[in-house]
Short mmCIF file of C-alpha atoms and ligand atoms in Angstrom, two decimals:
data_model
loop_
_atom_site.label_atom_id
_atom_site.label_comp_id
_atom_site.label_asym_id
_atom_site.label_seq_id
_atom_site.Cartn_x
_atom_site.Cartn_y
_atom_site.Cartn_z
CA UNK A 1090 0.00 0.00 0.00
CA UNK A 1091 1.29 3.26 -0.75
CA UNK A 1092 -0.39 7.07 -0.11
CA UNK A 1093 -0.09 9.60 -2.73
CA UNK A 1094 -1.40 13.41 -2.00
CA UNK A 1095 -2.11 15.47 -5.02
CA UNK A 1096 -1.81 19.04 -4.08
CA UNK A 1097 -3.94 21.73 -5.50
CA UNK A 1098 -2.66 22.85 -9.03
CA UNK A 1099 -2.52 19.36 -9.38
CA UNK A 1100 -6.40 19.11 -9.16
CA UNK A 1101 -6.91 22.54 -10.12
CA UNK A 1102 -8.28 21.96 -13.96
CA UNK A 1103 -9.65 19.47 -16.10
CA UNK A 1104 -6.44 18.80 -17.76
CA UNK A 1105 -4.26 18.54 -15.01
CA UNK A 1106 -7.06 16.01 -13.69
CA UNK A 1107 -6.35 13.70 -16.03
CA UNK A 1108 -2.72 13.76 -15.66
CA UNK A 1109 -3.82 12.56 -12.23
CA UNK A 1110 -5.76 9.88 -13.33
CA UNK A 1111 -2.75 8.70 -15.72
CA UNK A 1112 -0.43 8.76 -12.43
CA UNK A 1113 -2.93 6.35 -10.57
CA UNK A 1114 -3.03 4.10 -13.34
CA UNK A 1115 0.83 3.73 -14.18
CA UNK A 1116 1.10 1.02 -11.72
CA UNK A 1117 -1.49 -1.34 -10.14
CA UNK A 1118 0.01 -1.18 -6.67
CA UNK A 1119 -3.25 -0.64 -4.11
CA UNK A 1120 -3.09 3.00 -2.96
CA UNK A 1121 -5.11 5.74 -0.98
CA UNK A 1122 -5.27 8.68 -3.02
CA UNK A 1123 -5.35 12.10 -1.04
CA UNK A 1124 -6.43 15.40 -2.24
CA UNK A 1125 -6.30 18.55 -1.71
CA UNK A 1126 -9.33 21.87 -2.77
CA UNK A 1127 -8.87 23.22 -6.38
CA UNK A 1128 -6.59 25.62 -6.46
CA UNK A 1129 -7.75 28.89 -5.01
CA UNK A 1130 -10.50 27.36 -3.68
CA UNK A 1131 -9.60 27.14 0.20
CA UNK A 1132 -8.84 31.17 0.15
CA UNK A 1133 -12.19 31.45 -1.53
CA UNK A 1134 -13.87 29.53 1.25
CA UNK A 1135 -11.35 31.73 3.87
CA UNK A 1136 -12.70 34.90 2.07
CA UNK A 1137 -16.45 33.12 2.69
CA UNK A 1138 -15.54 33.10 6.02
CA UNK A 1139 -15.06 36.22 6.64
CA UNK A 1140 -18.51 37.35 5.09
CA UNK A 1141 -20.12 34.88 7.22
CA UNK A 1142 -18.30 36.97 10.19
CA UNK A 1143 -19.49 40.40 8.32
CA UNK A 1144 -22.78 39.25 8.31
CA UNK A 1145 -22.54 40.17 3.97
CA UNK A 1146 -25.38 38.10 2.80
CA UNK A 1147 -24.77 39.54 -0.42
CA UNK A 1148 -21.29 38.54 -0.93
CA UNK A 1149 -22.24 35.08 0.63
CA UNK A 1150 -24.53 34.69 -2.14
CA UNK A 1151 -22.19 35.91 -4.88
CA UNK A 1152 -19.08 33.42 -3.34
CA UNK A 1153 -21.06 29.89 -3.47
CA UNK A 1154 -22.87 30.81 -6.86
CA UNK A 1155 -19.06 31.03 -7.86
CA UNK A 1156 -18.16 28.03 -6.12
CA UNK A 1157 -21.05 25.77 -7.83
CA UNK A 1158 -20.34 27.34 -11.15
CA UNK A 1159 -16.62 26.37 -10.73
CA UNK A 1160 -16.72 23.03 -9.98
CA UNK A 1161 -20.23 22.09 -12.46
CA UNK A 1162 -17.59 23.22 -15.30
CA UNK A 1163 -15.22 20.38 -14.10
CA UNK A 1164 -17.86 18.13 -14.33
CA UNK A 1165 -19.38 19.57 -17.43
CA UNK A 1166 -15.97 19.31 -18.95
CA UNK A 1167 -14.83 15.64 -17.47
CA UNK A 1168 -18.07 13.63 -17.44
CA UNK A 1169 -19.03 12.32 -20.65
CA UNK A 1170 -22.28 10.62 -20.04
CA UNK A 1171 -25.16 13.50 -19.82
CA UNK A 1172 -27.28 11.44 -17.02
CA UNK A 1173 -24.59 10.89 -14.65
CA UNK A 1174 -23.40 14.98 -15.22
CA UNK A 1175 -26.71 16.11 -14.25
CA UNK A 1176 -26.59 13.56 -11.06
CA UNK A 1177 -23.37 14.86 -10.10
CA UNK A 1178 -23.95 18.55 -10.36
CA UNK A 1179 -27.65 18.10 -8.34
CA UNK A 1180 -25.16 16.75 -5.52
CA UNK A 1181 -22.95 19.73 -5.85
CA UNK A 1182 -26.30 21.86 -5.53
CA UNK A 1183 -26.64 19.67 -2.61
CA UNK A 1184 -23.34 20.28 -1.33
CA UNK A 1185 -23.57 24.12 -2.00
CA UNK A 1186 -27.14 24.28 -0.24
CA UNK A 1187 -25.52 22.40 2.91
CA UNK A 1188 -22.94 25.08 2.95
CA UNK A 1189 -25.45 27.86 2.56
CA UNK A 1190 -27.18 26.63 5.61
CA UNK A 1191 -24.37 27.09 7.75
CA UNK A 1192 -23.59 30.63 6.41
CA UNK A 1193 -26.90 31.68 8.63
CA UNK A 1194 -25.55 30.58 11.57
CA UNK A 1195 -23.02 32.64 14.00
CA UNK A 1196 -19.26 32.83 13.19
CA UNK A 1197 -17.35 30.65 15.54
CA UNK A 1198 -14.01 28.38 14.84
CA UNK A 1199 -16.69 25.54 14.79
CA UNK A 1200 -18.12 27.08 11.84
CA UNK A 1201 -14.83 28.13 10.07
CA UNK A 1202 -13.45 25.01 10.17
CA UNK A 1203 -16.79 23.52 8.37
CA UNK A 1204 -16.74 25.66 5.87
CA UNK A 1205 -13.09 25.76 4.86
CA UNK A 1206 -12.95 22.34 4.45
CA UNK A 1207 -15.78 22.07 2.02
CA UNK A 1208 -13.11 22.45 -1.07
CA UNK A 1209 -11.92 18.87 -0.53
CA UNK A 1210 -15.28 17.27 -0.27
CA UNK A 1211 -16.41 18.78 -3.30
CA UNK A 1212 -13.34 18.04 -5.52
CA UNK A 1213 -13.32 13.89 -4.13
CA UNK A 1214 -16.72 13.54 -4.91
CA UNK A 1215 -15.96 14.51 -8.52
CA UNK A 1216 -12.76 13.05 -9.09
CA UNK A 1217 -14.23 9.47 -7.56
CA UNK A 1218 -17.40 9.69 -9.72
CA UNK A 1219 -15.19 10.87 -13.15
CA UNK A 1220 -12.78 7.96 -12.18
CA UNK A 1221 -15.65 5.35 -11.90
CA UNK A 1222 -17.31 6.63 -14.72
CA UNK A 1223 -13.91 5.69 -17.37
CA UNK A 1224 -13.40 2.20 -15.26
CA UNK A 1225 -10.93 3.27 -12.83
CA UNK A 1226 -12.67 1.81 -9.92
CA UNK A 1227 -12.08 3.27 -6.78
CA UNK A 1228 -13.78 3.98 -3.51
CA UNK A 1229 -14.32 7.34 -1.89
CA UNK A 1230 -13.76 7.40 1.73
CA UNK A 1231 -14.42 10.37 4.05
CA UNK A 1232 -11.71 11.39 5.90
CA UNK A 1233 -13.60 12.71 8.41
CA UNK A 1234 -14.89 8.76 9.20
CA UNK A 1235 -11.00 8.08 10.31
CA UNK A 1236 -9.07 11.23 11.12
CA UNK A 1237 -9.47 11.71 14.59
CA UNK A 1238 -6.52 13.85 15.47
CA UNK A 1239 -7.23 15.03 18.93
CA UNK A 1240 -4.01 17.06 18.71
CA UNK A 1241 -2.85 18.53 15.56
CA UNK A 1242 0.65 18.68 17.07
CA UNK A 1243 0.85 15.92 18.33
CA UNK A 1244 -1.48 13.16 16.87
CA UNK A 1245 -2.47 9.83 18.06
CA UNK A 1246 -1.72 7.40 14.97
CA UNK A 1247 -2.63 4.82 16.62
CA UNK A 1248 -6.72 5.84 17.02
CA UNK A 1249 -6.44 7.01 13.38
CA UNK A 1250 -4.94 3.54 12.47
CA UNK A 1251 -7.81 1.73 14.41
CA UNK A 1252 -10.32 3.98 12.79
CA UNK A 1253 -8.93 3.64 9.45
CA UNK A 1254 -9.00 -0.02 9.12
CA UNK A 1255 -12.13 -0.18 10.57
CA UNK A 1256 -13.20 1.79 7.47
CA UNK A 1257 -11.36 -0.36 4.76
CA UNK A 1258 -12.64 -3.59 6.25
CA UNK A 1259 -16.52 -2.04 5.88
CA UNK A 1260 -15.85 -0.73 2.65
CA UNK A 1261 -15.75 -2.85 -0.57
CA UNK A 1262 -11.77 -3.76 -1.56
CA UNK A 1263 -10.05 -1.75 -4.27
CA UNK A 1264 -7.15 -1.26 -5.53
CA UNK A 1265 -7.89 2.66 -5.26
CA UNK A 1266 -9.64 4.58 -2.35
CA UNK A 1267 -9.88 8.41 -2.74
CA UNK A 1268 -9.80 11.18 0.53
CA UNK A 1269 -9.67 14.36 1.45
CA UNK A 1270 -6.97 16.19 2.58
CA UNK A 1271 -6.70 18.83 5.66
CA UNK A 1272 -9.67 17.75 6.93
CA UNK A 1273 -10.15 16.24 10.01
CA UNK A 1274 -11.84 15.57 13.87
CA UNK A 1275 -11.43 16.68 17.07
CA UNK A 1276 -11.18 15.27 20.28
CA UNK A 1277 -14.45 16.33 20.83
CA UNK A 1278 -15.71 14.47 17.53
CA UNK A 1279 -15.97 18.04 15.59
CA UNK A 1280 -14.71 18.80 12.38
CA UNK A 1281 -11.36 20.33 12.41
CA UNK A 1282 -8.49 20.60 10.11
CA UNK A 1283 -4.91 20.75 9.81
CA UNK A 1284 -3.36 24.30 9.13
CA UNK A 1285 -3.05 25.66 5.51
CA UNK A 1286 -1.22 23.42 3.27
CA UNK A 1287 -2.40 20.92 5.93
CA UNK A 1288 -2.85 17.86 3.34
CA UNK A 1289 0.81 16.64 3.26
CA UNK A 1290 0.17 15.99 6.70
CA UNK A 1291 -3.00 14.40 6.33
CA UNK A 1292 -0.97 11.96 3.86
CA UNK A 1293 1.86 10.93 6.58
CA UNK A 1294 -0.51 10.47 8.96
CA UNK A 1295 -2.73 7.72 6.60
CA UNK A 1296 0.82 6.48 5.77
CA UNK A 1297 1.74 5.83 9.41
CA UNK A 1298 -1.40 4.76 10.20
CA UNK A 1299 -1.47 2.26 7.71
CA UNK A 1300 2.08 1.26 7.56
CA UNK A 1301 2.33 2.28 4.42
CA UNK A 1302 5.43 1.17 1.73
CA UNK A 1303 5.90 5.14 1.50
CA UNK A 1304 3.81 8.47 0.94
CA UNK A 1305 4.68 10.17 -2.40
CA UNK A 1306 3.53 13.82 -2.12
CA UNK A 1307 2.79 15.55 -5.66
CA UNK A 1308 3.02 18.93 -6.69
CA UNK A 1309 3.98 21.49 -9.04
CA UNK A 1310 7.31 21.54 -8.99
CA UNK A 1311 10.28 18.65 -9.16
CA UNK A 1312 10.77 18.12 -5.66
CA UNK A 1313 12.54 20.52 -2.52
CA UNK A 1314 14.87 23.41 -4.32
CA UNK A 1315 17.95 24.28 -2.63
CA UNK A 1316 16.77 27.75 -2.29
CA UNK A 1317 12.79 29.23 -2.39
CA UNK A 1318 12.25 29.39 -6.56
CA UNK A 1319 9.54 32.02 -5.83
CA UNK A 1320 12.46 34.37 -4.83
CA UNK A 1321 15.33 33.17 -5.93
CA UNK A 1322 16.24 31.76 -10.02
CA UNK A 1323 18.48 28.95 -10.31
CA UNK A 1324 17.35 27.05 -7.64
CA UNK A 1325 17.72 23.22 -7.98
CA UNK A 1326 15.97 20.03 -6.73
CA UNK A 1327 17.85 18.12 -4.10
CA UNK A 1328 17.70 14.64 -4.59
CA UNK A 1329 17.95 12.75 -1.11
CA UNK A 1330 17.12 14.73 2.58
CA UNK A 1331 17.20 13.28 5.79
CA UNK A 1332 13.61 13.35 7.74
CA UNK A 1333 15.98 16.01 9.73
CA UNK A 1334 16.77 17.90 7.32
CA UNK A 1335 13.25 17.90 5.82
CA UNK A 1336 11.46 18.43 8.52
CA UNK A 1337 13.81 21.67 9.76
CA UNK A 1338 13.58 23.36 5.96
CA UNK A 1339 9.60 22.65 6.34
CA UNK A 1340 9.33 24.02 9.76
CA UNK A 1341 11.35 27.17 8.50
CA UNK A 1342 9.38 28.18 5.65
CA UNK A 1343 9.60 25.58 2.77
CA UNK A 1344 6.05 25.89 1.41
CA UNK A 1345 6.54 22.80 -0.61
CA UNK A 1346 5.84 21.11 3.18
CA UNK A 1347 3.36 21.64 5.85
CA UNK A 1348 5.77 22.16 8.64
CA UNK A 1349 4.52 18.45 10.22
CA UNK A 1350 4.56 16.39 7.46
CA UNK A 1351 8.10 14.53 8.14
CA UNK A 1352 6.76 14.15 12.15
CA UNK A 1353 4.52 10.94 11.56
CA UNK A 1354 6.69 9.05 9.31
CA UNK A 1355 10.39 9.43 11.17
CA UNK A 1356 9.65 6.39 13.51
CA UNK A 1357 8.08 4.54 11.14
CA UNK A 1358 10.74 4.92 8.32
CA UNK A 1359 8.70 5.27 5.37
CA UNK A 1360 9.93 6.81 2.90
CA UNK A 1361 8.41 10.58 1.52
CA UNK A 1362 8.67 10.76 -2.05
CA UNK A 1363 8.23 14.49 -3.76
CA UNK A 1364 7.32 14.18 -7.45
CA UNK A 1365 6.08 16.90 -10.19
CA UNK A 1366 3.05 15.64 -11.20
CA UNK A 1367 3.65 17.87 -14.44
CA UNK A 1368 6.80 15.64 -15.00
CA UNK A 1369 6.53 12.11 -13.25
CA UNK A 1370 9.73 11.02 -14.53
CA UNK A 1371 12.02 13.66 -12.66
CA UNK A 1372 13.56 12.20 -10.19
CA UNK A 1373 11.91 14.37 -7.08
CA UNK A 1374 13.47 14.40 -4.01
CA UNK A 1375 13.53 11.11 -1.25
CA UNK A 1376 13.32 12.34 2.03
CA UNK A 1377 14.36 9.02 4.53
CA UNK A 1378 16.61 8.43 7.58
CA UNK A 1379 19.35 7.56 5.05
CA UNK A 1380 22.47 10.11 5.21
CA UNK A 1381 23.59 10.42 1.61
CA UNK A 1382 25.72 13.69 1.48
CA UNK A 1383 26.72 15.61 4.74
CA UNK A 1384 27.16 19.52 4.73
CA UNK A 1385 24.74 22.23 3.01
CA UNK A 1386 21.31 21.82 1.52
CA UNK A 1387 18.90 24.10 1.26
CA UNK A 1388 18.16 27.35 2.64
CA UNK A 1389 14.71 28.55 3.59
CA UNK A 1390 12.93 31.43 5.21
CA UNK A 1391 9.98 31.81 7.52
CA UNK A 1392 8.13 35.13 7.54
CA UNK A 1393 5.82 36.52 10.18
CA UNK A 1394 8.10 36.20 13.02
CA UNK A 1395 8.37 38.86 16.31
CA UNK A 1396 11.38 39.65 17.94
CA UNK A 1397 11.31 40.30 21.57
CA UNK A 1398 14.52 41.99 23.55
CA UNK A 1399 13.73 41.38 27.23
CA UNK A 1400 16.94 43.81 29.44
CA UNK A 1401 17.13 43.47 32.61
CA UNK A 1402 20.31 44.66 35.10
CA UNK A 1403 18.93 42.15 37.53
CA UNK A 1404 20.29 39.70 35.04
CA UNK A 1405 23.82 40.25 35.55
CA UNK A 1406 25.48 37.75 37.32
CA UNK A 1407 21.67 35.83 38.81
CA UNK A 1408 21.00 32.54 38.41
CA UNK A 1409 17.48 31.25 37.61
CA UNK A 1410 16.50 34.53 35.50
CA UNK A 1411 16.55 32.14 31.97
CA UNK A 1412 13.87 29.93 33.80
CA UNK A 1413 11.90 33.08 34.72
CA UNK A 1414 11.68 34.29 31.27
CA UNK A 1415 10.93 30.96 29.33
CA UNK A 1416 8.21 30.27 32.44
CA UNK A 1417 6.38 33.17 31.19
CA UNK A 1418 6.72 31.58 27.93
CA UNK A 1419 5.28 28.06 28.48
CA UNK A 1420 2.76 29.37 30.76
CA UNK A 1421 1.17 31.16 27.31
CA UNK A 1422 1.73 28.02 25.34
CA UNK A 1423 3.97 29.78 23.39
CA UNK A 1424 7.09 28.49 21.57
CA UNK A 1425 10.04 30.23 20.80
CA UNK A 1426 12.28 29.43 17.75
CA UNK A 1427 15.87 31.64 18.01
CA UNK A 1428 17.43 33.15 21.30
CA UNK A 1429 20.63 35.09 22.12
CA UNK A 1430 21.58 35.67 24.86
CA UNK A 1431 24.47 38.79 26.71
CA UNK A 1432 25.21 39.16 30.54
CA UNK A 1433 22.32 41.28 30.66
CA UNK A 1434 19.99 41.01 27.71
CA UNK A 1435 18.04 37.84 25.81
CA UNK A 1436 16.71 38.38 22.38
CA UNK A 1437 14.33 35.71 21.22
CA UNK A 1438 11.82 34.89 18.46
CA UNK A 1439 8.31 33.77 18.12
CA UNK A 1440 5.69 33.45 15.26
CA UNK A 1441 2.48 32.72 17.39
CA UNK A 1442 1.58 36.77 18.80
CA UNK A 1443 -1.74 35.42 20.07
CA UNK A 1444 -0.45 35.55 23.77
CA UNK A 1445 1.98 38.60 23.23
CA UNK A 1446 0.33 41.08 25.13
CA UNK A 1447 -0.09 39.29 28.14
CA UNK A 1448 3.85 37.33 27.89
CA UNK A 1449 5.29 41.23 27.55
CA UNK A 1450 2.82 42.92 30.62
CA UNK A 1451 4.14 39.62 32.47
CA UNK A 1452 8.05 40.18 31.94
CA UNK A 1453 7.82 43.67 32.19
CA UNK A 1454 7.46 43.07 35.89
CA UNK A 1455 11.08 42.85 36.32
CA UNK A 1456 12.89 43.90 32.46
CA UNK A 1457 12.71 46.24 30.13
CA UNK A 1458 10.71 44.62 27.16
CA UNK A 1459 11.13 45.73 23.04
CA UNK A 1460 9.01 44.30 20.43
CA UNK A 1461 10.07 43.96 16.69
CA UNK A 1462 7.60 43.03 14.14
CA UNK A 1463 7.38 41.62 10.21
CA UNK A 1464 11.02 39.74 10.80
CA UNK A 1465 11.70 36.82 8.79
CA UNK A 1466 14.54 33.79 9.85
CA UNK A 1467 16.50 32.76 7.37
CA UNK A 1468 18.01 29.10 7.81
CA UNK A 1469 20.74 27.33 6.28
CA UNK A 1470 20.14 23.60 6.68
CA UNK A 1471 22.18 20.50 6.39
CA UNK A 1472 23.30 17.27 8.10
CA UNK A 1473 26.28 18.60 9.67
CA UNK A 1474 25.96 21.97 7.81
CA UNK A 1475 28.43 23.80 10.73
CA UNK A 1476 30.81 21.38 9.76
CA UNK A 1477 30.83 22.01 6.06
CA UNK A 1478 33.61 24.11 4.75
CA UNK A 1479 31.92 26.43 2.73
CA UNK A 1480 29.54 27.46 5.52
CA UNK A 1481 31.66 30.51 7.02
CA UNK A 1482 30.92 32.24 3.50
CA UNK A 1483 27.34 33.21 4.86
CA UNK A 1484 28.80 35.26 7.66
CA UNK A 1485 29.42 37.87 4.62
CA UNK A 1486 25.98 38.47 4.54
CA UNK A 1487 26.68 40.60 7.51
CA UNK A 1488 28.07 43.06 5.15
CA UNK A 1489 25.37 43.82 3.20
CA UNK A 1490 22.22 43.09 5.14
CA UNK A 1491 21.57 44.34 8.79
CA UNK A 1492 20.94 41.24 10.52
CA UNK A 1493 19.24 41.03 14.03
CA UNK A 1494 20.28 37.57 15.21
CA UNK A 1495 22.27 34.69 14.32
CA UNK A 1496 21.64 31.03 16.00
CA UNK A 1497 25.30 28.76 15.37
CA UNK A 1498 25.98 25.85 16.66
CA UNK A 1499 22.28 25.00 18.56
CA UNK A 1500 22.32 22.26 16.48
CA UNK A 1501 24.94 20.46 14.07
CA UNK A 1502 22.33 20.70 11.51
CA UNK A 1503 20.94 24.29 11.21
CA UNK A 1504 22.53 28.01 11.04
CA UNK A 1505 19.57 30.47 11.53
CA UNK A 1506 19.92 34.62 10.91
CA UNK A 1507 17.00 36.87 11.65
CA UNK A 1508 16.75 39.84 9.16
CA UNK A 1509 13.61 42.14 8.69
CA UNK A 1510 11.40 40.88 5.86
CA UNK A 1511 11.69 43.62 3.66
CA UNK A 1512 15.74 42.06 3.57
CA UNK A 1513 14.19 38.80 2.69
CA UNK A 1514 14.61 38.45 -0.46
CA UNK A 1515 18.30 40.13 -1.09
CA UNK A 1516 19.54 38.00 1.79
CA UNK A 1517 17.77 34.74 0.21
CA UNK A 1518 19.22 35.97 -3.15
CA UNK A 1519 22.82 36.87 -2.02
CA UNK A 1520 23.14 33.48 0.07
CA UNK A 1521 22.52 31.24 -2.85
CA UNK A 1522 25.20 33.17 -4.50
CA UNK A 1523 27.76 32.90 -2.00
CA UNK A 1524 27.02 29.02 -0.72
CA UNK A 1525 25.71 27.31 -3.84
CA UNK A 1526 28.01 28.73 -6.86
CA UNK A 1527 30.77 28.16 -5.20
CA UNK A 1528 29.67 24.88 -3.27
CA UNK A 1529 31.65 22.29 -4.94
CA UNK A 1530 32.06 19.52 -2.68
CA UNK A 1531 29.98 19.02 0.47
CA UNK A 1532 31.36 16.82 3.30
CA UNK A 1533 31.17 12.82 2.86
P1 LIG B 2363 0.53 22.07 -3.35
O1 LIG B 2363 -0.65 22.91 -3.70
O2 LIG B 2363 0.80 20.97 -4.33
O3 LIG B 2363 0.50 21.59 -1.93
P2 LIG B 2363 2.33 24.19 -2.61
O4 LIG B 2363 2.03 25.48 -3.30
O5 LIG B 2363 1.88 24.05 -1.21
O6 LIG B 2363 1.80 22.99 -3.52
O7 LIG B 2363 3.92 23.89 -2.66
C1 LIG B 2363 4.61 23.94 -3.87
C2 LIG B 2363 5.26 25.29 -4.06
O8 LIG B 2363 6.17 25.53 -3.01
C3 LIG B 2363 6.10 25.41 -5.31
O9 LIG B 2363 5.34 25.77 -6.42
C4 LIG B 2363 7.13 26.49 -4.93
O10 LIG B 2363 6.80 27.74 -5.45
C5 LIG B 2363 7.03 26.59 -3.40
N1 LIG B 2363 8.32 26.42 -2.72
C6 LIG B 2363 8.80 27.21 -1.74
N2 LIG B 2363 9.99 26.81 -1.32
C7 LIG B 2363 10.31 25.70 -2.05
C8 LIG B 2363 11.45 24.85 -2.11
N3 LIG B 2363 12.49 25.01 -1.29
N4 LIG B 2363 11.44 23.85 -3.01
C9 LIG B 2363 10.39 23.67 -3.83
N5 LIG B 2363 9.29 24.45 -3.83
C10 LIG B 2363 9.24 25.46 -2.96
N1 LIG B 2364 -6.69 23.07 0.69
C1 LIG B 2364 -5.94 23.32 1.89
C2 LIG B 2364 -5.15 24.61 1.76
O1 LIG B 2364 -5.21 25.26 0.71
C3 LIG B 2364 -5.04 22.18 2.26
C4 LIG B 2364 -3.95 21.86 1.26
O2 LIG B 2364 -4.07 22.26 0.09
O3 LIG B 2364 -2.99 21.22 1.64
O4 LIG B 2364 -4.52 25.02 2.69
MG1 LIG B 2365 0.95 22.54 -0.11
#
């Protein structure tokens, strides 16, 4: 058994729907097939959202006519048999109606979560009935039957592995069954899903859960890039990462990856495969516990992220003040990703502000507290990448780009520098420059 996740430029169009359909039938190895919303779709349903909130029954209106028009073209377009089109698109109407329903009722997370996971459920429905309809048999499971991930950071494979099979043995066997991504329940039975992007993880869950041979994770693109390619030109693919490695690039910023997706797979050692599902014979990139090449990867870069300088004089020379600090921290439920520290000042980093407010009117009690917003860390990641001899060569960033922090030598595996975001991009640009043209050899 093997999980592939189709992300959503993949399913976006007609055409790229059947270049799908070709990838499920180029082997007859069983699979569960995951997917994500056509593209665009989930920011259409955030943007529904939000007039739900408003109260803008008028633009409510306007966004699920859109919605039903969009998808009854797919169908129009990829259902040949006239009968079975006008079946499916009365169950989009269906589908559309159900959603409408909720629109009357108050804005809560309850509600947001329902509604934003709609795009998933509608695109399954149609892919499973097109796929039927040409003789690819497959079955369409709901996702929302089996993924019961009380905590999103932390979920219990095992209940979604009980659930799961419990699911498969009901259904009728094939060599095919079709899900939703991002999707998925609470520990209180509600609907829930997984972040944005949140269908990788959806597919290494389903592949843990299932034991699966390994989860290949398509896309638009032929596999991770050494350096973001929506910033940055002559980026390449990388052809093997560590679950490390992968799972620190993802965390930083990689958008290729939901920052989870490595987590529920790393135990298990099953394999992640990253393919181009515009060009199925490029190699991708294998992400596994196997060490191939030591020394630089990849560099990524994760935006949104506050600075906090907390100065106290009280610091100098006392004991216990670190615990204080990071008390203050945990107490909020808030994680922090860089820190520096002098004799009497700690600089650190977070990208969750929901708590700030209260962490800051906490600390001030005893230091001298200054907030910096719209920073973005840059990291530099590879097994061993403080190790690697070419590494040094990003210190000359420092004279160009004003740079707030720099994290060497937390880890063997990471260098992390915290610029402001409008420096993003230069920094991203003149890194690749300095540590890829003239990396020749990388520690063996
Ligand atoms: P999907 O909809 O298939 O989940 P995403 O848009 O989430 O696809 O992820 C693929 C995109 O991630 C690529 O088109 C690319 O622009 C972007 N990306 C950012 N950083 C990287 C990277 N290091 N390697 C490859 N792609 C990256
Ligand atoms: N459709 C969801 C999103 O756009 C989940 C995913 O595509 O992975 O975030
Ligand atoms: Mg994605």
């Amino acid at each position: 058994m093997k999980v592939l996740k189709f992300g959503g430029t993949s399913v976006g169009s007609v055409e790229n729907l059947q270049k799908v359909k070709n990838i499920l039938i180029s082997d007859d190895e069983q699979k569960i097939v995951v997917c994500s919303a056509m593209s665009g779709v989930t920011d259409q349903l955030v943007r529904l959202v939000e007039n739900i909130r408003f109260g803008d029954t008028e633009a409510i209106t306007r966004n699920l006519h859109r919605l039903e028009t969009k998808h009854c073209d797919v169908i129009d377009q990829l259902i040949e048999d006239k009968e079975l089109r006008s079946e499916l698109k009365d169950s989009i109407s269906f589908l559309i109606t159900e959603m409408f329903e909720l629109t009357s009722q108050k804005y809560s997370e309850a509600i947001n979560s329902k509604v934003i996971t709609y795009g998933e459920t509608l695109l399954t429905f149609i892919f499973s009935k097109f796929l039927n309809s040409i003789g690819v048999n497959n079955v369409l499971l709901d996702a929302k039957d089996f993924m019961f991930v009380d905590s999103v950071e932390n979920p219990n494979i095992d209940k979604v592995s009980k659930k799961l099979h419990k699911v498969l043995e009901a259904e009728i066997k094939s060599q095919i069954y079709i899900t939703q991504g991002f999707v998925c329940k609470d520990e209180n039975g509600e609907i829930n899903h997984l972040k944005r992007g949140g269908s990788d993880y959806t597919a290494t869950i389903i592949g843990a859960a299932l034991q699966a041979n390994e989860v290949q994770i398509w896309t638009d693109i032929d596999g991770l890039h050494n350096n973001d390619p929506r910033y940055v030109e002559e980026t390449h693919p990388i052809s093997h990462l560590t679950y490390n490695e992968a799972a620190e690039l993802a965390y930083f910023g990689a958008k290729i990856l939901h920052p989870q997706t490595v987590s529920p797979v790393v135990d298990k050692d099953i394999p992640v495969l990253l393919k181009n599902t515009f060009d199925p014979q490029a190699a991708g990139t294998i992400i596994s516990n196997r060490t191939y090449k030591k020394g630089l990867k990849a560099i990524s870069a994760k935006d949104d992220i506050t600075a906090i300088k907390i100065k106290s004089n009280r610091m100098l020379m006392a004991h216990g003040y670190l615990r204080r600090i990071f008390e203050v921290f945990d107490n909020f439920h808030t994680s922090i990703d860089m820190i520096t520290t002098s004799e009497i000042a700690i600089s650190l980093t977070i990208d969750d502000t929901s708590n700030l407010d209260e962490i800051v009117k906490e600390i001030e009690n005893y230091a001298e507290v200054t907030i910096e917003q719209n920073h973005s860390i840059i990291c530099i990641v590879g097994e061993s990448v403080i190790n690697d001899r070419n590494s040094y060569k990003l210190f000359e960033v420092l004279n160009y780009i004003p740079v707030r922090m720099i994290s060497y030598g937390g880890s063997n595996n990471n260098i992390s520098i915290l610029v402001d975001t409008k420096d993003k991009i230069p920094t991203l640009r003149f890194l690749n420059e300095k540590l890829f043209n003239t990396h020749h050899e990388a520690l063996v």
